[in-house]
Amino acid sequence: MTLERWRKITEWPVMLAALVYLAVYSWQVLDPGTIPPGAASVVLQGIWLLFAAHYAVSLALAPAKGSWFLRHLHELIIVALPMLRPLRLLRLLTALNILHRVAGTALRGRVIVYVTGGSFLLIYVAALAMFDAERNHPESLITNFWDALWWSVVSVTTVGYGDLYPVTLTGRLIAIALMIYGIALLGVVTATLASWLIQQVAEVEEKSTAATVAHVDQLREELAEFCALMLEQTARHR
Amino acid sequence: MTLERWRKITEWPVMLAALVYLAVYSWQVLDPGTIPPGAASVVLQGIWLLFAAHYAVSLALAPAKGSWFLRHLHELIIVALPMLRPLRLLRLLTALNILHRVAGTALRGRVIVYVTGGSFLLIYVAALAMFDAERNHPESLITNFWDALWWSVVSVTTVGYGDLYPVTLTGRLIAIALMIYGIALLGVVTATLASWLIQQVAEVEEKSTAATVAHVDQLREELAEFCALMLEQTARHR
Amino acid sequence: MTLERWRKITEWPVMLAALVYLAVYSWQVLDPGTIPPGAASVVLQGIWLLFAAHYAVSLALAPAKGSWFLRHLHELIIVALPMLRPLRLLRLLTALNILHRVAGTALRGRVIVYVTGGSFLLIYVAALAMFDAERNHPESLITNFWDALWWSVVSVTTVGYGDLYPVTLTGRLIAIALMIYGIALLGVVTATLASWLIQQVAEVEEKSTAATVAHVDQLREELAEFCALMLEQTARHR
Amino acid sequence: MTLERWRKITEWPVMLAALVYLAVYSWQVLDPGTIPPGAASVVLQGIWLLFAAHYAVSLALAPAKGSWFLRHLHELIIVALPMLRPLRLLRLLTALNILHRVAGTALRGRVIVYVTGGSFLLIYVAALAMFDAERNHPESLITNFWDALWWSVVSVTTVGYGDLYPVTLTGRLIAIALMIYGIALLGVVTATLASWLIQQVAEVEEKSTAATVAHVDQLREELAEFCALMLEQTARHR
C-alpha cells in the first residue's frame, strides 16, 4: 500500500476520531460529574493510541522517511507529548481539511476560510485546555469556562488586559502556543488585506502601463497579415 | 420592484433611521434622567421593526435568495440579536455609505476614509454599549462614559493596559467584537501603507525594466511603416 | 511674496523656535525649581504666537486657500489647542525636515530614517507631556520622568503591561495620540519589510519571466535589420 | 591581511567564544552556588576583551573606516556597554551565521530560519538577563527563571498581561530592546506571509495577463521565419 492511499483511506476515520476526542474531552472538562471518569479516560487513551499507530504506519510507508519525518514534525509533536495532555487537542486542526473542501479554489478565499475556522477551533480548544489546567490550582484566576474563553480571545488578539492570566506551567505553555498563533493571525489578516489591496490598485494601473499578452498577440496578428500580403504580392509578381 | 431599486429608494431613510437610533440611544444611555423611558423605548423598538422589515423585503425581492442571504449575513446578525441590544448599534456602520460618496474613486483614499470613519463610529458605539452594559454591575470598573471611551481606544489599538476591562457577559461580547475590529484595523493600516510603499518603489524601478504598452505600440508603428514601404516598393516594381 | 518662498525662508527659524520650545518645556517640566516660571511661560507663549502668525501668513499666501487648509489641518490642530498645552509639542515633528535632508533619495531608506527619528522624538515628547499632566494628580501612577519614558515605550509598542497608565483627561488624550502612532508604527515597519522582501523575491524571479524593455528592443533591432535587408534586395532587383 | 580574510579566519572562534559566554553566563545566573564566582568573572571578562580586540582589529583593517564604522555600529554597541552587562549577550546573535549556512538559498526560507532562531535565542537571553537584573530588587515580581521566560514570551508577542513587569532600570532597558524586537518580529512574520501570498496570487494571474519573454521570443521566431521566406522568395525571383 502506498503512503497516499493510506492517508486517503484514513483521512475521514482520523478526522472522526479527532472530533470524538474533542467531544469527550469537552464533556469531561465542562461537566465532569456526569461522565464515568474511567470511560472517558479509556476513549481518550484509545484515540491517542489510534493516532500514534496512524503516525507510525504513515512513517513506515513513506518512501523518503527522513524528508517525510521533517515535513510532518507537527504530527509527531501532537502524538508524542503525553504529559501535556491538553495540547494534544491541537490535532483537531486536522479537521480543517473539511473546510479545505468547502472553500473554492481561490487562494485568498481559502486562506480566509482556514484562518477563520482555525481561530474559532483554537480559541475553543485553548480555553478548554486552559480551564482544565488551571481550575485546580489554588492561586488560579481562571475558575470557569467562560473566563477561559474570554482569556483566550483577549490573548489571541494580543490585547492582554491582564485581568486573567495562567499561573501553572501547563497553562503558560498553552498560552505561549496561543500567543504565537495570535502573531501569525495578525500576519495572515494583514497579508491577505495587503495582497487584495495591492492587486486592486495594480489592476487599475496595469491596464494603462504593462504590456499584456493581448498586445503582443495583436502585434503577431498584424505581422501575419502583412506576411500573407507580401507573399501574395511576390507570388503575383512572379 | 427590483432589489436594486428597493435598496436605492430605502438607502437614505435607512441611514436616517440609523442616525436617529444612535442619537436616541446615546441620549438614553448618557442622560437617562431627561428622556421619558417609554418614548425612547418606543423609538428604538420602532426603528428595530423598520430594519427588520427592510431586511425581509430585501430578501423577498432578491432573485437568488440563497446567495443574497449568504452575502448579507451581517445584516441578519444586526437585525436578529435582540438580547444583545447594544450590539445592534453596529448597523450604524451603514452610515458609512455617506463617506463612500465623499471620497473620490481612488481605492486607497477610499480605504483610508472608510477605516478612519469606521474607527471613530465603532469606538464611540462600543464605548456607549459598554457603558450601558457595565454600569449597573456591582464589580464594574467602567463607571462613567469617559472611562468607557478610554477603554474603547485602549482595546482597539490592542494595547490593553488592563486598568479597565469588562466583567459582564454583554460587555465581554462587545469587547470581543471591538478586539477583532482592532486586529483588522492593524491589518488595514499596514496593508494600505505596504500597498503605497510597494507602488512607489515599483514606479521608480518599472520605468527601467518592464515592457510597457508604449514600447509594443512603438514597435507596431515601425512595423506598419515598414509594411507600407514594402508594399509601395513592390507595387512600383511591378 | 509666494507661499513657497515664505515657507522656504521661515523653515529654519520655525525649526529653531520648535527646538527652543522643546528645550524650555523640557527644562520647565524636568527641573521646575531652577527656571523662573514667568520667563519660561513668556518664551513658550511667544513661540506659540510665532507659530500662530506663521500659520496665518501661510494661509493668507496660499493661492487655493480651501485646499491648502485641508492639506495642512495638522498644523491648525497643533496651533489651535491651547488647553492641551503638552500636545502642542507635536509641532516638534517639523524638525524631521532636517532628517529629510540627511537621508538619501531612496524611498525605503527615507521611510526608515523618518520612522526612527519620529519614534524617538514622539516617545520623548509624550513622556514629557505625560509627566507634566499626571504628576500633580493624587491618584497618579506616573510620578517621575523615567516612569513616564518607560510607559511611553510600553504604549507605543502596544505591549501595554498596565503597571503604569494615565488617570487624567490630558494624560489619556496624550496616550490616545501615542497609541494611534503605535499602530501606524507597526504598519510602517511591516510595510517596509514587506516591500523589501517582495522586491527581493521579485528580482530573482522577474529575470526569468517578465518581458523587459531589453527584449522588445532586441526584437525592434532585428526588425530594422530585416527591413534594411529587404529594401536593399528590392532596390538591387529593380 | 585584508578585512575579509580576518573576518573569515575569526568567524568560528568568535562564534565559539560567544557560545562559551552564553554557557558560563547561564550557569552563573541559573545556579550561582556551584560555580566559583572568580572563575566565571575571569572567563566573561576575557571573552569581552577578545570581542573588543576583534572589533578594534576589524576597524583597523577596514579600507573605508568611516563607512565600516557606520555599518557595524551594532558591534560597537555590543562591545562598548560594560555597565549593561546582560545586554552584551546580544552578541550571541552572531551565532545565527550557523543557521545562515544550514538554510538553503531561497530568501523567504532564510528569513523564516533567521527569525525563528533569533526569536528563540533572544527570548532565552532576555529572560536570563532579566532574571539576573531583577532578582535582587526588593519590589521585583520576576523571582525565578521560569517567570522570566514567561515574561519574555508575553512581551515579545506584544500581549503584555502585566502580571510580571520589570522594576529596575536595567530590566526596563532589556524589556525595551525585547519589545522593539517584538514589533520587528510582527513585521517580519506579516511581510513573509504577504510576500508569499502576493506571489501565489500573482502566479495564477500572471499566466493570463503579463507579456512574458516566451511570448516575445515566439514573436521573434515567427519574424525570423517570415524573413527567411521573403529572402528566399526574392532570391528565387531574381
Short mmCIF file of C-alpha atoms in Angstrom, two decimals, chain A residues 126-220:
data_model
loop_
_atom_site.label_atom_id
_atom_site.label_comp_id
_atom_site.label_asym_id
_atom_site.label_seq_id
_atom_site.Cartn_x
_atom_site.Cartn_y
_atom_site.Cartn_z
CA ALA A 126 -7.17 26.66 24.19
CA ALA A 127 -9.97 27.79 26.54
CA LEU A 128 -10.88 24.16 27.28
CA ALA A 129 -7.28 23.13 27.92
CA MET A 130 -6.60 26.26 29.99
CA PHE A 131 -9.67 25.67 32.16
CA ASP A 132 -8.60 22.04 32.66
CA ALA A 133 -5.03 23.08 33.55
CA GLU A 134 -5.85 25.98 35.87
CA ARG A 135 -9.02 25.12 37.75
CA ASN A 136 -7.41 23.07 40.49
CA HIS A 137 -4.57 25.47 41.26
CA PRO A 138 -5.14 27.46 44.49
CA GLU A 139 -3.94 30.79 43.01
CA SER A 140 -5.77 30.33 39.73
CA LEU A 141 -7.65 33.31 38.28
CA ILE A 142 -9.42 31.30 35.58
CA THR A 143 -12.07 29.47 37.53
CA ASN A 144 -14.84 28.86 35.00
CA PHE A 145 -15.06 28.06 31.31
CA TRP A 146 -16.44 31.47 30.28
CA ASP A 147 -13.46 33.15 31.90
CA ALA A 148 -11.15 30.78 29.99
CA LEU A 149 -12.92 31.62 26.72
CA TRP A 150 -12.65 35.35 27.44
CA TRP A 151 -8.95 34.96 28.29
CA SER A 152 -8.43 33.02 25.07
CA VAL A 153 -9.86 35.80 22.86
CA VAL A 154 -8.01 38.55 24.78
CA SER A 155 -4.72 36.65 24.30
CA VAL A 156 -5.08 35.71 20.63
CA THR A 157 -5.80 39.33 19.69
CA THR A 158 -2.60 40.32 21.63
CA VAL A 159 -4.67 42.80 23.70
CA GLY A 160 -3.77 41.09 27.00
CA TYR A 161 -5.67 43.09 29.63
CA GLY A 162 -4.06 41.08 32.39
CA ASP A 163 -7.31 40.61 34.34
CA LEU A 164 -6.82 36.87 33.80
CA TYR A 165 -3.56 35.04 33.14
CA PRO A 166 -2.29 31.47 33.65
CA VAL A 167 -0.24 30.62 36.74
CA THR A 168 0.53 26.92 36.13
CA LEU A 169 3.29 25.63 33.83
CA THR A 170 0.81 23.78 31.58
CA GLY A 171 -1.36 26.89 31.41
CA ARG A 172 1.60 29.03 30.40
CA LEU A 173 2.65 26.58 27.68
CA ILE A 174 -0.91 26.68 26.29
CA ALA A 175 -0.79 30.50 26.45
CA ILE A 176 2.54 30.60 24.59
CA ALA A 177 1.12 28.43 21.80
CA LEU A 178 -1.94 30.69 21.60
CA MET A 179 0.11 33.92 21.56
CA ILE A 180 2.35 32.61 18.77
CA TYR A 181 -0.82 31.80 16.84
CA GLY A 182 -2.01 35.35 17.62
CA ILE A 183 1.10 36.86 15.98
CA ALA A 184 0.62 34.61 12.96
CA LEU A 185 -3.09 35.55 12.85
CA LEU A 186 -2.25 39.27 12.75
CA GLY A 187 0.21 38.48 9.97
CA VAL A 188 -2.26 36.47 7.91
CA VAL A 189 -5.03 39.09 8.25
CA THR A 190 -2.63 41.86 7.19
CA ALA A 191 -1.09 39.82 4.39
CA THR A 192 -4.49 38.91 2.95
CA LEU A 193 -5.64 42.54 3.05
CA ALA A 194 -2.33 43.75 1.58
CA SER A 195 -2.47 41.16 -1.19
CA TRP A 196 -6.05 42.18 -2.05
CA LEU A 197 -5.29 45.91 -1.95
CA ILE A 198 -2.10 45.61 -3.99
CA GLN A 199 -3.94 43.55 -6.60
CA GLN A 200 -6.85 46.02 -6.78
CA VAL A 201 -4.52 49.01 -7.20
CA ALA A 202 -2.39 47.09 -9.71
CA GLU A 203 -5.44 46.11 -11.78
CA VAL A 204 -6.42 49.76 -12.27
CA GLU A 205 -2.88 50.75 -13.19
CA GLU A 206 -1.71 47.77 -15.19
CA LYS A 207 -4.38 48.38 -17.79
CA SER A 208 -2.52 51.51 -18.84
CA THR A 209 1.12 50.52 -18.36
CA ALA A 210 2.08 46.86 -18.61
CA ALA A 211 2.45 45.05 -21.91
CA THR A 212 -0.11 42.26 -21.83
CA VAL A 213 -0.33 39.14 -23.91
CA ALA A 214 -3.19 40.79 -25.79
CA HIS A 215 -0.87 43.49 -27.07
CA VAL A 216 1.80 41.07 -28.23
CA ASP A 217 -0.83 38.84 -29.83
CA GLN A 218 -2.33 41.79 -31.71
CA LEU A 219 1.14 42.61 -32.96
CA ARG A 220 1.63 39.00 -34.07
#
